[in-house]
Each structure stands twice: as structure tokens, then as C-alpha cells.
């Protein structure tokens, strides 16, 4: 019984990505941004927060290069 519950927990939950992982993987960031915007994932989830932070960081770096 415990094994079944553990398996459901492990396979039923999305992995939580860090801001750094999102920052380094634009495709992953875009994927999660779409999921967060269309309601597939709760917009307040950690992955949505981290993907938004990665976009902000990426934009700051991009804008800094123009100065």
C-alpha cells in the first residue's frame, strides 16, 4: 500500500524547476509560461513563479547589453 501511494506521488507530481534551470532552457521556460497562462498549471505554483523570474532575469541581462 505504501509503495502504491509513493508511486502515485512521484509520478503524479510535476518536477519543480529552479529559476536557473528555466533561465538556461528557453524552450522549457516557454512551455511552462504557456501552461501557466492557459490554466493547465496553477499560476501561483512554484514552477510558474520560477519561470516568470527567469524571464525577468533574462530580460534584465538582455537589456543591460544595450547600455
Tab-separated table of N, CA and C in Angstrom:
chain	number	residue	atom	x	y	z
A	1	UNK	N	0.823	-1.193	0.000
A	1	UNK	CA	0.000	0.000	0.000
A	1	UNK	C	0.875	1.268	0.000
A	2	UNK	N	1.894	1.281	0.842
A	2	UNK	CA	2.782	2.432	0.913
A	2	UNK	C	3.500	2.631	-0.422
A	3	UNK	N	3.887	1.539	-1.057
A	3	UNK	CA	4.562	1.618	-2.354
A	3	UNK	C	3.658	2.248	-3.393
A	4	UNK	N	2.394	1.878	-3.395
A	4	UNK	CA	1.433	2.434	-4.346
A	4	UNK	C	1.260	3.934	-4.128
A	5	UNK	N	1.131	4.348	-2.899
A	5	UNK	CA	0.974	5.770	-2.587
A	5	UNK	C	2.227	6.543	-2.994
A	6	UNK	N	3.387	5.981	-2.709
A	6	UNK	CA	4.644	6.624	-3.086
A	6	UNK	C	4.752	6.755	-4.597
A	7	UNK	N	4.397	5.714	-5.325
A	7	UNK	CA	4.452	5.744	-6.793
A	7	UNK	C	3.503	6.795	-7.348
A	8	UNK	N	2.299	6.867	-6.811
A	8	UNK	CA	1.337	7.874	-7.266
A	8	UNK	C	1.848	9.279	-7.004
A	9	UNK	N	2.463	9.464	-5.862
A	9	UNK	CA	3.006	10.776	-5.524
A	9	UNK	C	4.135	11.166	-6.472
A	10	UNK	N	5.056	10.237	-6.706
A	10	UNK	CA	6.221	10.535	-7.537
A	10	UNK	C	5.856	10.771	-8.990
A	11	UNK	N	4.924	10.008	-9.514
A	11	UNK	CA	4.589	10.118	-10.927
A	11	UNK	C	3.452	11.089	-11.174
A	12	UNK	N	2.721	11.439	-10.157
A	12	UNK	CA	1.600	12.349	-10.320
A	12	UNK	C	1.969	13.811	-10.162
A	13	UNK	N	3.164	14.078	-9.711
A	13	UNK	CA	3.583	15.453	-9.459
A	13	UNK	C	4.627	15.882	-10.474
A	14	UNK	N	4.468	17.108	-10.953
A	14	UNK	CA	5.488	17.669	-11.824
A	14	UNK	C	6.733	17.983	-11.014
A	15	UNK	N	7.834	17.900	-11.672
A	15	UNK	CA	9.099	18.276	-11.052
A	15	UNK	C	9.116	19.792	-10.883
A	16	UNK	N	9.739	20.259	-9.835
A	16	UNK	CA	9.891	21.698	-9.630
A	16	UNK	C	11.250	22.113	-10.167
A	17	UNK	N	11.217	23.042	-11.130
A	17	UNK	CA	12.440	23.546	-11.746
A	17	UNK	C	12.876	24.823	-11.047
A	18	UNK	N	14.174	25.046	-11.016
A	18	UNK	CA	14.714	26.258	-10.403
A	18	UNK	C	14.706	27.395	-11.423
A	19	UNK	N	14.877	28.604	-10.922
A	19	UNK	CA	14.975	29.773	-11.800
A	19	UNK	C	16.161	29.581	-12.745
A	20	UNK	N	17.242	29.078	-12.223
A	20	UNK	CA	18.451	28.860	-13.037
A	20	UNK	C	18.186	27.882	-14.179
A	21	UNK	N	17.443	26.803	-13.887
A	21	UNK	CA	17.118	25.838	-14.934
A	21	UNK	C	16.250	26.478	-16.013
A	22	UNK	N	15.263	27.254	-15.595
A	22	UNK	CA	14.423	27.952	-16.570
A	22	UNK	C	15.241	28.963	-17.356
A	23	UNK	N	16.110	29.668	-16.677
A	23	UNK	CA	16.931	30.698	-17.317
A	23	UNK	C	17.811	30.097	-18.414
A	24	UNK	N	18.299	28.896	-18.179
A	24	UNK	CA	19.210	28.245	-19.118
A	24	UNK	C	18.499	27.429	-20.200
A	25	UNK	N	17.179	27.308	-20.118
A	25	UNK	CA	16.438	26.490	-21.087
A	25	UNK	C	15.202	27.260	-21.560
A	26	UNK	N	15.371	27.991	-22.642
A	26	UNK	CA	14.297	28.848	-23.142
A	26	UNK	C	13.070	28.039	-23.555
A	27	UNK	N	13.289	26.863	-24.116
A	27	UNK	CA	12.170	26.004	-24.530
A	27	UNK	C	11.339	25.574	-23.318
A	28	UNK	N	12.006	25.185	-22.248
A	28	UNK	CA	11.321	24.791	-21.018
A	28	UNK	C	10.542	25.976	-20.449
A	29	UNK	N	11.166	27.148	-20.457
A	29	UNK	CA	10.506	28.353	-19.952
A	29	UNK	C	9.254	28.652	-20.757
A	30	UNK	N	9.361	28.609	-22.073
A	30	UNK	CA	8.211	28.874	-22.936
A	30	UNK	C	7.083	27.876	-22.693
A	31	UNK	N	7.462	26.607	-22.529
A	31	UNK	CA	6.476	25.554	-22.272
A	31	UNK	C	5.688	25.845	-20.991
A	32	UNK	N	6.409	26.188	-19.934
A	32	UNK	CA	5.738	26.446	-18.662
A	32	UNK	C	4.986	27.765	-18.674
A	33	UNK	N	5.485	28.760	-19.370
A	33	UNK	CA	4.771	30.027	-19.472
A	33	UNK	C	3.401	29.793	-20.120
A	34	UNK	N	3.354	28.976	-21.157
A	34	UNK	CA	2.082	28.659	-21.825
A	34	UNK	C	1.147	27.906	-20.887
A	35	UNK	N	1.684	26.901	-20.188
A	35	UNK	CA	0.864	26.118	-19.258
A	35	UNK	C	0.309	26.991	-18.136
A	36	UNK	N	1.113	27.930	-17.668
A	36	UNK	CA	0.683	28.815	-16.580
A	36	UNK	C	-0.373	29.805	-17.072
A	37	UNK	N	-0.213	30.283	-18.288
A	37	UNK	CA	-1.148	31.269	-18.825
A	37	UNK	C	-2.487	30.651	-19.221
A	38	UNK	N	-2.471	29.394	-19.707
A	38	UNK	CA	-3.738	28.787	-20.144
A	38	UNK	C	-4.468	28.044	-19.032
A	39	UNK	N	-3.904	28.054	-17.823
A	39	UNK	CA	-4.578	27.442	-16.679
A	39	UNK	C	-4.300	25.967	-16.499
A	40	UNK	N	-3.450	25.403	-17.356
A	40	UNK	CA	-3.095	23.991	-17.218
A	40	UNK	C	-2.373	23.751	-15.893
A	41	UNK	N	-1.621	24.752	-15.462
A	41	UNK	CA	-0.928	24.725	-14.169
A	41	UNK	C	-1.372	25.963	-13.397
A	42	UNK	N	-1.536	25.817	-12.101
A	42	UNK	CA	-1.893	26.952	-11.251
A	42	UNK	C	-0.844	28.044	-11.390
A	43	UNK	N	-1.280	29.238	-11.719
A	43	UNK	CA	-0.375	30.362	-11.931
A	43	UNK	C	0.452	30.725	-10.711
A	44	UNK	N	0.029	30.291	-9.537
A	44	UNK	CA	0.767	30.572	-8.308
A	44	UNK	C	1.745	29.461	-7.941
A	45	UNK	N	1.815	28.425	-8.773
A	45	UNK	CA	2.713	27.307	-8.465
A	45	UNK	C	4.167	27.761	-8.522
A	46	UNK	N	5.029	26.997	-7.896
A	46	UNK	CA	6.448	27.339	-7.851
A	46	UNK	C	7.062	27.346	-9.251
A	47	UNK	N	6.655	26.414	-10.102
A	47	UNK	CA	7.181	26.402	-11.466
A	47	UNK	C	6.758	27.648	-12.238
A	48	UNK	N	5.545	28.111	-12.054
A	48	UNK	CA	5.108	29.331	-12.729
A	48	UNK	C	5.876	30.542	-12.196
A	49	UNK	N	6.043	30.602	-10.901
A	49	UNK	CA	6.805	31.704	-10.305
A	49	UNK	C	8.245	31.693	-10.801
A	50	UNK	N	8.863	30.520	-10.814
A	50	UNK	CA	10.259	30.421	-11.230
A	50	UNK	C	10.439	30.717	-12.712
A	51	UNK	N	9.491	30.291	-13.529
A	51	UNK	CA	9.609	30.575	-14.963
A	51	UNK	C	9.464	32.072	-15.221
A	52	UNK	N	8.567	32.744	-14.480
A	52	UNK	CA	8.419	34.205	-14.628
A	52	UNK	C	9.687	34.926	-14.182
A	53	UNK	N	10.268	34.481	-13.071
A	53	UNK	CA	11.509	35.093	-12.589
A	53	UNK	C	12.625	34.923	-13.616
A	54	UNK	N	12.685	33.754	-14.245
A	54	UNK	CA	13.722	33.505	-15.249
A	54	UNK	C	13.572	34.450	-16.433
A	55	UNK	N	12.337	34.721	-16.835
A	55	UNK	CA	12.091	35.650	-17.942
A	55	UNK	C	12.563	37.049	-17.554
A	56	UNK	N	12.267	37.460	-16.333
A	56	UNK	CA	12.691	38.784	-15.859
A	56	UNK	C	14.214	38.878	-15.851
A	57	UNK	N	14.874	37.853	-15.319
A	57	UNK	CA	16.334	37.852	-15.257
A	57	UNK	C	16.906	37.880	-16.673
A	58	UNK	N	16.355	37.072	-17.550
A	58	UNK	CA	16.841	37.017	-18.931
A	58	UNK	C	16.669	38.373	-19.612
A	59	UNK	N	15.554	39.037	-19.358
A	59	UNK	CA	15.301	40.353	-19.952
A	59	UNK	C	16.248	41.409	-19.393
A	60	UNK	N	16.546	41.326	-18.096
A	60	UNK	CA	17.488	42.282	-17.498
A	60	UNK	C	18.860	42.148	-18.130
A	61	UNK	N	19.303	40.916	-18.341
A	61	UNK	CA	20.605	40.676	-18.953
A	61	UNK	C	20.590	41.180	-20.394
A	62	UNK	N	19.508	40.920	-21.096
A	62	UNK	CA	19.388	41.359	-22.486
A	62	UNK	C	19.378	42.878	-22.572
A	63	UNK	N	18.628	43.532	-21.690
A	63	UNK	CA	18.553	44.996	-21.701
A	63	UNK	C	19.874	45.623	-21.283
A	64	UNK	N	20.595	44.990	-20.393
A	64	UNK	CA	21.883	45.525	-19.934
A	64	UNK	C	22.889	45.553	-21.080
A	65	UNK	N	22.771	44.626	-21.996
A	65	UNK	CA	23.723	44.582	-23.109
A	65	UNK	C	23.508	45.755	-24.078
A	66	UNK	N	22.350	46.410	-24.016
A	66	UNK	CA	22.064	47.560	-24.884
A	66	UNK	C	22.654	48.840	-24.323
A	67	UNK	N	22.971	48.831	-23.057
A	67	UNK	CA	23.501	50.059	-22.432
A	67	UNK	C	24.958	50.267	-22.693
